[in-house]
Amino acid sequence: MVPHDSRQRMILHLDMDSFYASVEVHHQPDLAGKPVVVGADPKQGKGRGVVSTCSYEARAFGIRSAMPVSQAFVLCPHAIFLPPDFSRYTRASAGVMEILGSYAYPLEQVSIDEAFLDISPLGNYDEARSLAGEIKTAVYRQLGLSCSIGIAPSKLVAKIASDFKKPDGLTVVEPTAIQEFLDPMPVRKIPGIGKKTETALFELGIRTIGELARYDIQVLIGTFGRGAVLLRQVSMGIDDSEVVARDGMKSISRETTFETDTDSTDALLRAIDILAEEVHAALADEQLRFRTLTVKVRFHGFVTKTKSRSLPHYSRDPAALRSHAHNLFRELYDGRKIRLIGIRVSSFEKSDVRQTTLPF
Ligand code: TTP
Ligand code: MG
């Protein structure tokens, strides 16, 4: 038997460019070239929600995803601020996934706007490069949207590569070029390295992936324990995880930030009902049923609590979604004022379109 050689794999990662904002611009072409921000209403700088995403023109002003919308307003008051229209994004996402799925390689969708394809059978990087060009053209012609693609021997490096030349990028990292590609990048570019790990690495004087790849492993073990080996591997671009063909996303969530912090149970339950309705619409668009429901609350002062429950059956019954969300909320709530409330559903299976309710 020929041993499995992970260096022979070719993985393609596609990520849509400024996804929600691009969908909005496609919908209203006169917005093209303008700073467009999708997210909560900025209310002349008094809005309390966050930015979902923004066009690259808006990024030039320093606006970013997850930034308070009030700050975005200060950075660019003349930007066009739009509320999210999730069903428009799930439709566009389905269009992208359909194009990717048409190539019959294992396809793993990892979020609303990104997916991996295992294109190893193509055999060489020239073929892979042409396939990527073909996919980019199809996405643009059929949906009017641009995307960025990375191709590499692992999911890890392919993902870093798709982010490398955004927007409208195509980056191919062949096996012999991996270390050279990764070396100058800040450690934060490695998916999974968050603020905490970054800080711990900074304390050791490690800023780039190359510095991490060459750092004394014993010292790394002293700081990160068994995690050190994984850190060393990812710094060398080593990642054997497979593209797991599966349908759809991992979770759907919706949240809302209140104008003023509230402890009114009525207002909180009403907000849950609206969020449940939005989640239900997204499940219907995706033809998915869920099993796990999570309610999240952020209290005055930013302390956040979540509570999850897995149901005995898959469901997308709106009444059940509402009532389970109410129950979880009641179990979670301690009477303090709330700033933000959200619900998330996960553990999906594809549902039969005709079947909208299921008994619990
Ligand atoms: P991303 O792919 O992270 O961002 P993007 O597509 O807007 O921009 P780019 O990839 O070109 O850097 O996320 C995909 C969508 O997910 C994004 O359009 C909106 C949504 N999203 C949020 O709602 N909140 C967030 O904090 C992030 C990061 C994304
Ligand atoms: Mg994206």
CSV table of C-alpha atoms and ligand atoms in Angstrom, one decimal:
chain,number,residue,atom,x,y,z
A,1,MET,CA,0.0,0.0,0.0
A,2,VAL,CA,1.2,3.5,-0.8
A,3,PRO,CA,1.5,5.4,2.4
A,4,HIS,CA,-0.8,8.5,2.7
A,5,ASP,CA,1.4,11.5,1.9
A,6,SER,CA,-0.4,14.6,3.1
A,7,ARG,CA,2.0,16.8,0.9
A,8,GLN,CA,0.3,15.4,-2.1
A,9,ARG,CA,-3.1,16.8,-1.2
A,10,MET,CA,-4.5,19.9,-2.9
A,11,ILE,CA,-7.1,21.8,-0.9
A,12,LEU,CA,-9.0,24.8,-2.2
A,13,HIS,CA,-10.5,27.3,0.2
A,14,LEU,CA,-13.0,29.9,-1.0
A,15,ASP,CA,-14.1,32.9,1.0
A,16,MET,CA,-16.4,35.6,-0.3
A,17,ASP,CA,-15.2,39.2,-0.2
A,18,SER,CA,-17.0,41.5,2.2
A,19,PHE,CA,-19.9,39.1,1.8
A,20,TYR,CA,-23.0,40.8,3.2
A,21,ALA,CA,-21.9,44.2,1.9
A,22,SER,CA,-21.2,42.8,-1.6
A,23,VAL,CA,-24.6,41.2,-1.7
A,24,GLU,CA,-26.2,44.6,-0.8
A,25,VAL,CA,-24.1,46.3,-3.5
A,26,HIS,CA,-25.1,43.8,-6.1
A,27,HIS,CA,-28.7,44.4,-5.1
A,28,GLN,CA,-28.4,48.2,-5.3
A,29,PRO,CA,-25.7,48.8,-7.9
A,30,ASP,CA,-25.5,52.5,-7.3
A,31,LEU,CA,-23.8,51.7,-4.0
A,32,ALA,CA,-20.8,50.3,-5.9
A,33,GLY,CA,-17.5,52.1,-5.0
A,34,LYS,CA,-19.1,53.6,-1.8
A,35,PRO,CA,-18.4,52.8,1.8
A,36,VAL,CA,-21.2,50.5,2.8
A,37,VAL,CA,-21.6,49.2,6.3
A,38,VAL,CA,-24.0,46.4,7.1
A,39,GLY,CA,-25.1,46.1,10.7
A,40,ALA,CA,-27.1,47.8,13.4
A,41,ASP,CA,-28.6,51.2,12.9
A,42,PRO,CA,-25.9,53.8,13.9
A,43,LYS,CA,-28.6,56.4,14.9
A,44,GLN,CA,-26.3,59.3,14.2
A,45,GLY,CA,-23.6,57.8,16.4
A,46,LYS,CA,-25.9,56.8,19.3
A,47,GLY,CA,-26.6,53.2,18.0
A,48,ARG,CA,-25.5,50.4,20.3
A,49,GLY,CA,-25.1,47.4,18.0
A,50,VAL,CA,-22.1,46.3,16.0
A,51,VAL,CA,-21.0,46.2,12.4
A,52,SER,CA,-21.6,42.8,10.7
A,53,THR,CA,-19.3,43.7,7.8
A,54,CYS,CA,-18.5,46.5,5.5
A,55,SER,CA,-17.3,47.1,1.9
A,56,TYR,CA,-13.5,47.5,1.3
A,57,GLU,CA,-14.2,51.2,0.7
A,58,ALA,CA,-15.5,51.4,4.3
A,59,ARG,CA,-12.5,49.4,5.5
A,60,ALA,CA,-10.3,52.2,4.2
A,61,PHE,CA,-11.8,54.4,7.0
A,62,GLY,CA,-10.8,51.8,9.6
A,63,ILE,CA,-14.2,50.2,9.9
A,64,ARG,CA,-14.2,46.5,10.7
A,65,SER,CA,-16.6,43.6,11.6
A,66,ALA,CA,-17.7,43.5,15.2
A,67,MET,CA,-16.8,47.1,15.8
A,68,PRO,CA,-19.5,49.1,17.7
A,69,VAL,CA,-21.5,50.8,15.0
A,70,SER,CA,-21.2,54.1,16.9
A,71,GLN,CA,-17.5,54.0,16.3
A,72,ALA,CA,-18.0,53.2,12.7
A,73,PHE,CA,-20.2,56.3,12.4
A,74,VAL,CA,-17.4,58.4,13.9
A,75,LEU,CA,-14.9,57.0,11.4
A,76,CYS,CA,-17.1,57.5,8.4
A,77,PRO,CA,-20.4,59.4,9.0
A,78,HIS,CA,-21.2,59.6,5.3
A,79,ALA,CA,-21.0,55.8,4.9
A,80,ILE,CA,-24.2,54.0,3.8
A,81,PHE,CA,-25.4,52.0,6.8
A,82,LEU,CA,-27.7,49.1,6.0
A,83,PRO,CA,-29.6,46.7,8.2
A,84,PRO,CA,-28.7,43.0,7.4
A,85,ASP,CA,-31.1,41.1,5.2
A,86,PHE,CA,-30.2,37.5,6.2
A,87,SER,CA,-32.5,35.7,3.7
A,88,ARG,CA,-30.7,37.6,0.9
A,89,TYR,CA,-27.3,36.3,2.2
A,90,THR,CA,-28.5,32.7,2.7
A,91,ARG,CA,-29.8,32.7,-0.9
A,92,ALA,CA,-26.4,34.1,-2.2
A,93,SER,CA,-24.6,31.6,-0.1
A,94,ALA,CA,-26.6,28.7,-1.5
A,95,GLY,CA,-25.7,30.0,-5.0
A,96,VAL,CA,-22.0,29.9,-4.2
A,97,MET,CA,-22.2,26.4,-2.7
A,98,GLU,CA,-24.1,25.2,-5.7
A,99,ILE,CA,-21.4,26.3,-8.0
A,100,LEU,CA,-18.7,24.7,-5.8
A,101,GLY,CA,-20.8,21.5,-5.5
A,102,SER,CA,-21.1,21.2,-9.3
A,103,TYR,CA,-17.5,20.2,-9.5
A,104,ALA,CA,-18.1,16.9,-7.6
A,105,TYR,CA,-15.1,17.1,-5.3
A,106,PRO,CA,-15.7,16.7,-1.5
A,107,LEU,CA,-17.1,20.0,-0.4
A,108,GLU,CA,-17.1,21.3,3.2
A,109,GLN,CA,-19.0,24.5,3.9
A,110,VAL,CA,-17.6,26.0,7.0
A,111,SER,CA,-19.6,29.2,7.3
A,112,ILE,CA,-22.1,31.3,5.3
A,113,ASP,CA,-19.4,32.5,3.0
A,114,GLU,CA,-16.6,30.0,2.9
A,115,ALA,CA,-15.9,26.4,2.0
A,116,PHE,CA,-13.2,23.9,1.3
A,117,LEU,CA,-12.9,21.6,-1.7
A,118,ASP,CA,-10.6,18.6,-1.8
A,119,ILE,CA,-9.3,18.9,-5.3
A,120,SER,CA,-6.4,16.3,-4.9
A,121,PRO,CA,-7.6,14.3,-7.9
A,122,LEU,CA,-6.8,17.2,-10.2
A,123,GLY,CA,-3.2,16.1,-9.8
A,124,ASN,CA,-1.2,19.3,-10.3
A,125,TYR,CA,-1.1,22.9,-9.4
A,126,ASP,CA,-1.6,24.3,-12.9
A,127,GLU,CA,-4.9,22.5,-13.2
A,128,ALA,CA,-5.8,23.7,-9.7
A,129,ARG,CA,-5.1,27.3,-10.7
A,130,SER,CA,-7.3,27.1,-13.8
A,131,LEU,CA,-10.1,25.5,-11.7
A,132,ALA,CA,-9.9,28.4,-9.3
A,133,GLY,CA,-10.1,30.9,-12.1
A,134,GLU,CA,-13.1,29.0,-13.5
A,135,ILE,CA,-14.9,29.1,-10.1
A,136,LYS,CA,-14.2,32.8,-9.6
A,137,THR,CA,-15.6,33.6,-13.0
A,138,ALA,CA,-18.7,31.4,-12.4
A,139,VAL,CA,-19.3,33.1,-9.0
A,140,TYR,CA,-19.0,36.5,-10.6
A,141,ARG,CA,-21.1,35.8,-13.7
A,142,GLN,CA,-23.9,34.0,-11.9
A,143,LEU,CA,-24.1,36.0,-8.7
A,144,GLY,CA,-22.3,39.2,-9.4
A,145,LEU,CA,-20.0,38.7,-6.4
A,146,SER,CA,-16.3,38.4,-6.0
A,147,CYS,CA,-14.4,35.9,-3.9
A,148,SER,CA,-10.9,35.0,-2.9
A,149,ILE,CA,-9.4,31.6,-3.2
A,150,GLY,CA,-6.4,29.9,-1.6
A,151,ILE,CA,-4.9,26.5,-2.8
A,152,ALA,CA,-2.4,24.6,-0.7
A,153,PRO,CA,-1.6,21.1,0.5
A,154,SER,CA,-3.7,21.5,3.7
A,155,LYS,CA,-6.9,23.2,4.9
A,156,LEU,CA,-4.8,25.3,7.2
A,157,VAL,CA,-2.6,26.8,4.6
A,158,ALA,CA,-5.4,27.1,2.0
A,159,LYS,CA,-7.4,29.2,4.5
A,160,ILE,CA,-4.5,31.5,5.2
A,161,ALA,CA,-3.9,31.7,1.5
A,162,SER,CA,-7.4,32.7,0.6
A,163,ASP,CA,-7.1,35.6,3.0
A,164,PHE,CA,-3.7,36.7,1.6
A,165,LYS,CA,-4.8,38.8,-1.4
A,166,LYS,CA,-8.3,39.9,-0.6
A,167,PRO,CA,-10.4,41.0,-2.3
A,168,ASP,CA,-10.6,39.1,-5.6
A,169,GLY,CA,-7.4,37.2,-4.8
A,170,LEU,CA,-6.0,33.9,-5.9
A,171,THR,CA,-3.0,32.5,-4.0
A,172,VAL,CA,-1.5,29.1,-4.7
A,173,VAL,CA,1.0,27.8,-2.1
A,174,GLU,CA,2.8,24.7,-3.5
A,175,PRO,CA,4.4,22.3,-1.0
A,176,THR,CA,7.9,23.6,-1.3
A,177,ALA,CA,6.8,27.2,-0.7
A,178,ILE,CA,4.8,26.8,2.5
A,179,GLN,CA,7.5,27.9,5.0
A,180,GLU,CA,8.5,30.9,2.9
A,181,PHE,CA,4.8,31.9,2.6
A,182,LEU,CA,4.1,31.6,6.3
A,183,ASP,CA,7.4,32.9,7.9
A,184,PRO,CA,6.8,36.6,7.7
A,185,MET,CA,3.1,36.5,8.8
A,186,PRO,CA,2.0,37.6,12.3
A,187,VAL,CA,1.1,34.6,14.4
A,188,ARG,CA,-2.5,35.8,14.6
A,189,LYS,CA,-2.9,34.8,10.9
A,190,ILE,CA,-3.1,31.2,12.1
A,191,PRO,CA,-6.8,30.3,12.5
A,192,GLY,CA,-7.3,29.4,16.1
A,193,ILE,CA,-4.6,31.6,17.5
A,194,GLY,CA,-6.6,34.2,19.4
A,195,LYS,CA,-5.8,37.2,21.5
A,196,LYS,CA,-4.7,35.0,24.5
A,197,THR,CA,-2.3,32.8,22.7
A,198,GLU,CA,-1.0,35.8,20.8
A,199,THR,CA,-0.2,37.6,24.0
A,200,ALA,CA,1.5,34.5,25.5
A,201,LEU,CA,3.6,34.2,22.3
A,202,PHE,CA,4.5,37.9,22.4
A,203,GLU,CA,5.8,37.4,25.9
A,204,LEU,CA,8.2,34.9,24.6
A,205,GLY,CA,9.2,37.4,21.9
A,206,ILE,CA,7.5,35.5,19.1
A,207,ARG,CA,5.6,37.7,16.6
A,208,THR,CA,5.8,35.9,13.3
A,209,ILE,CA,4.9,32.4,12.3
A,210,GLY,CA,8.6,31.9,11.2
A,211,GLU,CA,9.7,32.8,14.8
A,212,LEU,CA,7.3,30.3,16.2
A,213,ALA,CA,8.5,27.6,13.7
A,214,ARG,CA,12.1,28.0,14.9
A,215,TYR,CA,11.5,28.6,18.6
A,216,ASP,CA,13.0,26.2,21.2
A,217,ILE,CA,10.4,23.5,21.5
A,218,GLN,CA,11.3,22.9,25.2
A,219,VAL,CA,10.5,26.5,26.1
A,220,LEU,CA,7.2,26.3,24.2
A,221,ILE,CA,6.3,23.1,26.1
A,222,GLY,CA,7.1,24.9,29.3
A,223,THR,CA,4.5,27.6,28.4
A,224,PHE,CA,1.9,25.7,26.4
A,225,GLY,CA,2.2,22.1,27.7
A,226,ARG,CA,0.9,19.7,25.1
A,227,GLY,CA,-0.4,22.5,23.0
A,228,ALA,CA,3.2,23.4,22.1
A,229,VAL,CA,3.4,20.5,19.6
A,230,LEU,CA,0.3,21.6,17.8
A,231,LEU,CA,1.6,25.2,17.7
A,232,ARG,CA,4.9,24.0,16.2
A,233,GLN,CA,3.0,21.9,13.6
A,234,VAL,CA,0.7,24.7,12.5
A,235,SER,CA,3.6,27.1,12.3
A,236,MET,CA,5.1,24.7,9.7
A,237,GLY,CA,1.7,24.5,7.9
A,238,ILE,CA,1.2,20.9,9.0
A,239,ASP,CA,-2.4,20.0,9.2
A,240,ASP,CA,-3.7,16.6,8.2
A,241,SER,CA,-7.4,17.3,8.8
A,242,GLU,CA,-9.6,16.1,6.0
A,243,VAL,CA,-12.3,18.0,4.0
A,244,VAL,CA,-15.4,16.5,5.6
A,245,ALA,CA,-18.2,16.6,3.0
A,246,ARG,CA,-21.3,17.8,4.7
A,247,ASP,CA,-24.2,20.0,4.0
A,248,GLY,CA,-24.6,23.5,5.3
A,249,MET,CA,-23.4,25.5,8.2
A,250,LYS,CA,-22.6,24.6,11.7
A,251,SER,CA,-24.9,27.1,13.3
A,252,ILE,CA,-27.3,30.0,12.7
A,253,SER,CA,-27.5,32.8,15.2
A,254,ARG,CA,-29.2,36.1,15.6
A,255,GLU,CA,-28.8,38.7,18.3
A,256,THR,CA,-30.0,42.1,19.2
A,257,THR,CA,-28.6,44.9,21.3
A,258,PHE,CA,-31.1,47.0,23.1
A,259,GLU,CA,-31.3,50.8,22.8
A,260,THR,CA,-31.1,51.0,26.6
A,261,ASP,CA,-30.3,48.1,28.9
A,262,THR,CA,-33.5,46.5,30.1
A,263,ASP,CA,-34.8,44.2,32.8
A,264,SER,CA,-38.3,44.1,31.4
A,265,THR,CA,-39.2,40.4,31.0
A,266,ASP,CA,-41.9,41.4,28.5
A,267,ALA,CA,-39.5,43.3,26.3
A,268,LEU,CA,-36.9,40.5,26.6
A,269,LEU,CA,-39.4,37.7,25.7
A,270,ARG,CA,-40.6,39.9,22.8
A,271,ALA,CA,-37.1,40.2,21.5
A,272,ILE,CA,-36.6,36.5,21.8
A,273,ASP,CA,-39.8,36.0,19.7
A,274,ILE,CA,-38.4,38.2,16.9
A,275,LEU,CA,-35.0,36.5,16.9
A,276,ALA,CA,-36.7,33.1,16.9
A,277,GLU,CA,-38.8,34.2,13.9
A,278,GLU,CA,-35.5,35.3,12.1
A,279,VAL,CA,-33.8,32.0,12.9
A,280,HIS,CA,-36.8,30.1,11.8
A,281,ALA,CA,-36.8,31.9,8.4
A,282,ALA,CA,-33.1,31.1,8.0
A,283,LEU,CA,-33.7,27.4,8.8
A,284,ALA,CA,-36.5,27.4,6.3
A,285,ASP,CA,-34.3,29.0,3.6
A,286,GLU,CA,-31.6,26.4,4.3
A,287,GLN,CA,-34.1,23.6,4.6
A,288,LEU,CA,-32.5,22.6,7.9
A,289,ARG,CA,-33.7,21.2,11.2
A,290,PHE,CA,-31.8,21.8,14.4
A,291,ARG,CA,-31.4,19.9,17.6
A,292,THR,CA,-29.4,22.3,19.8
A,293,LEU,CA,-30.6,25.6,20.9
A,294,THR,CA,-28.5,28.2,22.8
A,295,VAL,CA,-29.7,31.5,24.4
A,296,LYS,CA,-27.1,34.2,25.1
A,297,VAL,CA,-27.5,37.2,27.2
A,298,ARG,CA,-25.0,40.0,27.8
A,299,PHE,CA,-25.6,41.9,31.0
A,300,HIS,CA,-24.9,45.6,31.7
A,301,GLY,CA,-21.1,45.7,32.0
A,302,PHE,CA,-20.5,43.1,29.2
A,303,VAL,CA,-20.6,39.9,31.3
A,304,THR,CA,-22.0,37.3,29.0
A,305,LYS,CA,-23.9,34.1,29.9
A,306,THR,CA,-25.1,31.3,27.6
A,307,LYS,CA,-27.2,28.3,28.2
A,308,SER,CA,-27.8,25.4,25.7
A,309,ARG,CA,-30.1,22.5,25.4
A,310,SER,CA,-30.2,19.6,23.0
A,311,LEU,CA,-33.7,18.5,22.1
A,312,PRO,CA,-34.7,14.9,21.8
A,313,HIS,CA,-35.7,15.3,18.1
A,314,TYR,CA,-34.6,17.5,15.2
A,315,SER,CA,-37.1,20.4,14.6
A,316,ARG,CA,-37.8,23.6,12.9
A,317,ASP,CA,-41.2,24.2,14.4
A,318,PRO,CA,-41.3,28.0,15.1
A,319,ALA,CA,-43.6,27.6,18.2
A,320,ALA,CA,-41.2,25.0,19.7
A,321,LEU,CA,-38.2,27.2,18.9
A,322,ARG,CA,-39.9,30.1,20.8
A,323,SER,CA,-41.0,28.1,23.8
A,324,HIS,CA,-37.6,26.4,24.3
A,325,ALA,CA,-35.9,29.7,23.9
A,326,HIS,CA,-38.2,31.2,26.6
A,327,ASN,CA,-37.4,28.3,28.9
A,328,LEU,CA,-33.7,28.6,28.5
A,329,PHE,CA,-33.9,32.4,29.0
A,330,ARG,CA,-35.9,31.9,32.3
A,331,GLU,CA,-33.3,29.5,33.5
A,332,LEU,CA,-30.5,31.9,32.7
A,333,TYR,CA,-32.0,35.2,33.8
A,334,ASP,CA,-31.2,36.6,37.2
A,335,GLY,CA,-33.0,39.9,37.0
A,336,ARG,CA,-30.0,42.0,36.1
A,337,LYS,CA,-30.3,44.6,33.3
A,338,ILE,CA,-29.5,43.1,29.9
A,339,ARG,CA,-27.7,44.8,27.0
A,340,LEU,CA,-27.9,42.1,24.4
A,341,ILE,CA,-29.8,39.0,23.8
A,342,GLY,CA,-29.2,36.3,21.2
A,343,ILE,CA,-30.3,32.8,20.1
A,344,ARG,CA,-28.4,30.2,18.2
A,345,VAL,CA,-29.4,26.9,16.7
A,346,SER,CA,-26.9,24.1,15.8
A,347,SER,CA,-26.6,20.3,15.2
A,348,PHE,CA,-28.4,20.3,11.9
A,349,GLU,CA,-29.9,17.8,9.6
A,350,LYS,CA,-31.3,18.5,6.1
A,351,SER,CA,-35.1,18.7,6.4
A,352,ASP,CA,-37.9,17.7,4.1
A,353,VAL,CA,-39.2,20.9,2.7
A,354,ARG,CA,-42.8,19.9,3.1
A,355,GLN,CA,-42.5,19.0,6.8
A,356,THR,CA,-42.5,22.2,8.8
A,357,THR,CA,-43.4,20.8,12.3
A,358,LEU,CA,-42.3,17.9,14.3
A,359,PRO,CA,-43.6,16.8,17.7
A,360,PHE,CA,-41.1,17.1,20.6
B,1,TTP,P1,-16.0,37.1,6.8
B,1,TTP,O1,-15.7,36.2,5.6
B,1,TTP,O2,-15.1,37.0,8.0
B,1,TTP,O3,-15.9,38.6,6.3
B,1,TTP,P2,-16.4,39.3,4.9
B,1,TTP,O4,-16.8,38.2,3.9
B,1,TTP,O5,-17.4,40.3,5.2
B,1,TTP,O6,-15.1,40.0,4.4
B,1,TTP,P3,-13.7,39.4,3.9
B,1,TTP,O7,-13.9,37.9,3.9
B,1,TTP,O8,-13.6,39.9,2.5
B,1,TTP,O9,-12.7,39.8,4.8
B,1,TTP,O10,-17.5,36.9,7.2
B,1,TTP,C1,-18.5,36.6,6.3
B,1,TTP,C2,-19.8,37.3,6.7
B,1,TTP,O11,-20.2,36.9,8.1
B,1,TTP,C3,-19.7,38.8,6.7
B,1,TTP,O12,-20.0,39.3,5.5
B,1,TTP,C4,-20.8,39.2,7.7
B,1,TTP,C5,-20.8,38.0,8.7
B,1,TTP,N1,-20.0,38.4,10.0
B,1,TTP,C6,-20.7,39.0,11.0
B,1,TTP,O13,-21.9,39.2,11.0
B,1,TTP,N2,-20.0,39.4,12.1
B,1,TTP,C7,-18.6,39.2,12.2
B,1,TTP,O14,-18.0,39.6,13.2
B,1,TTP,C8,-17.9,38.6,11.1
B,1,TTP,C9,-16.4,38.5,11.2
B,1,TTP,C10,-18.7,38.2,10.0
B,2,MG,MG,-15.6,36.5,3.6
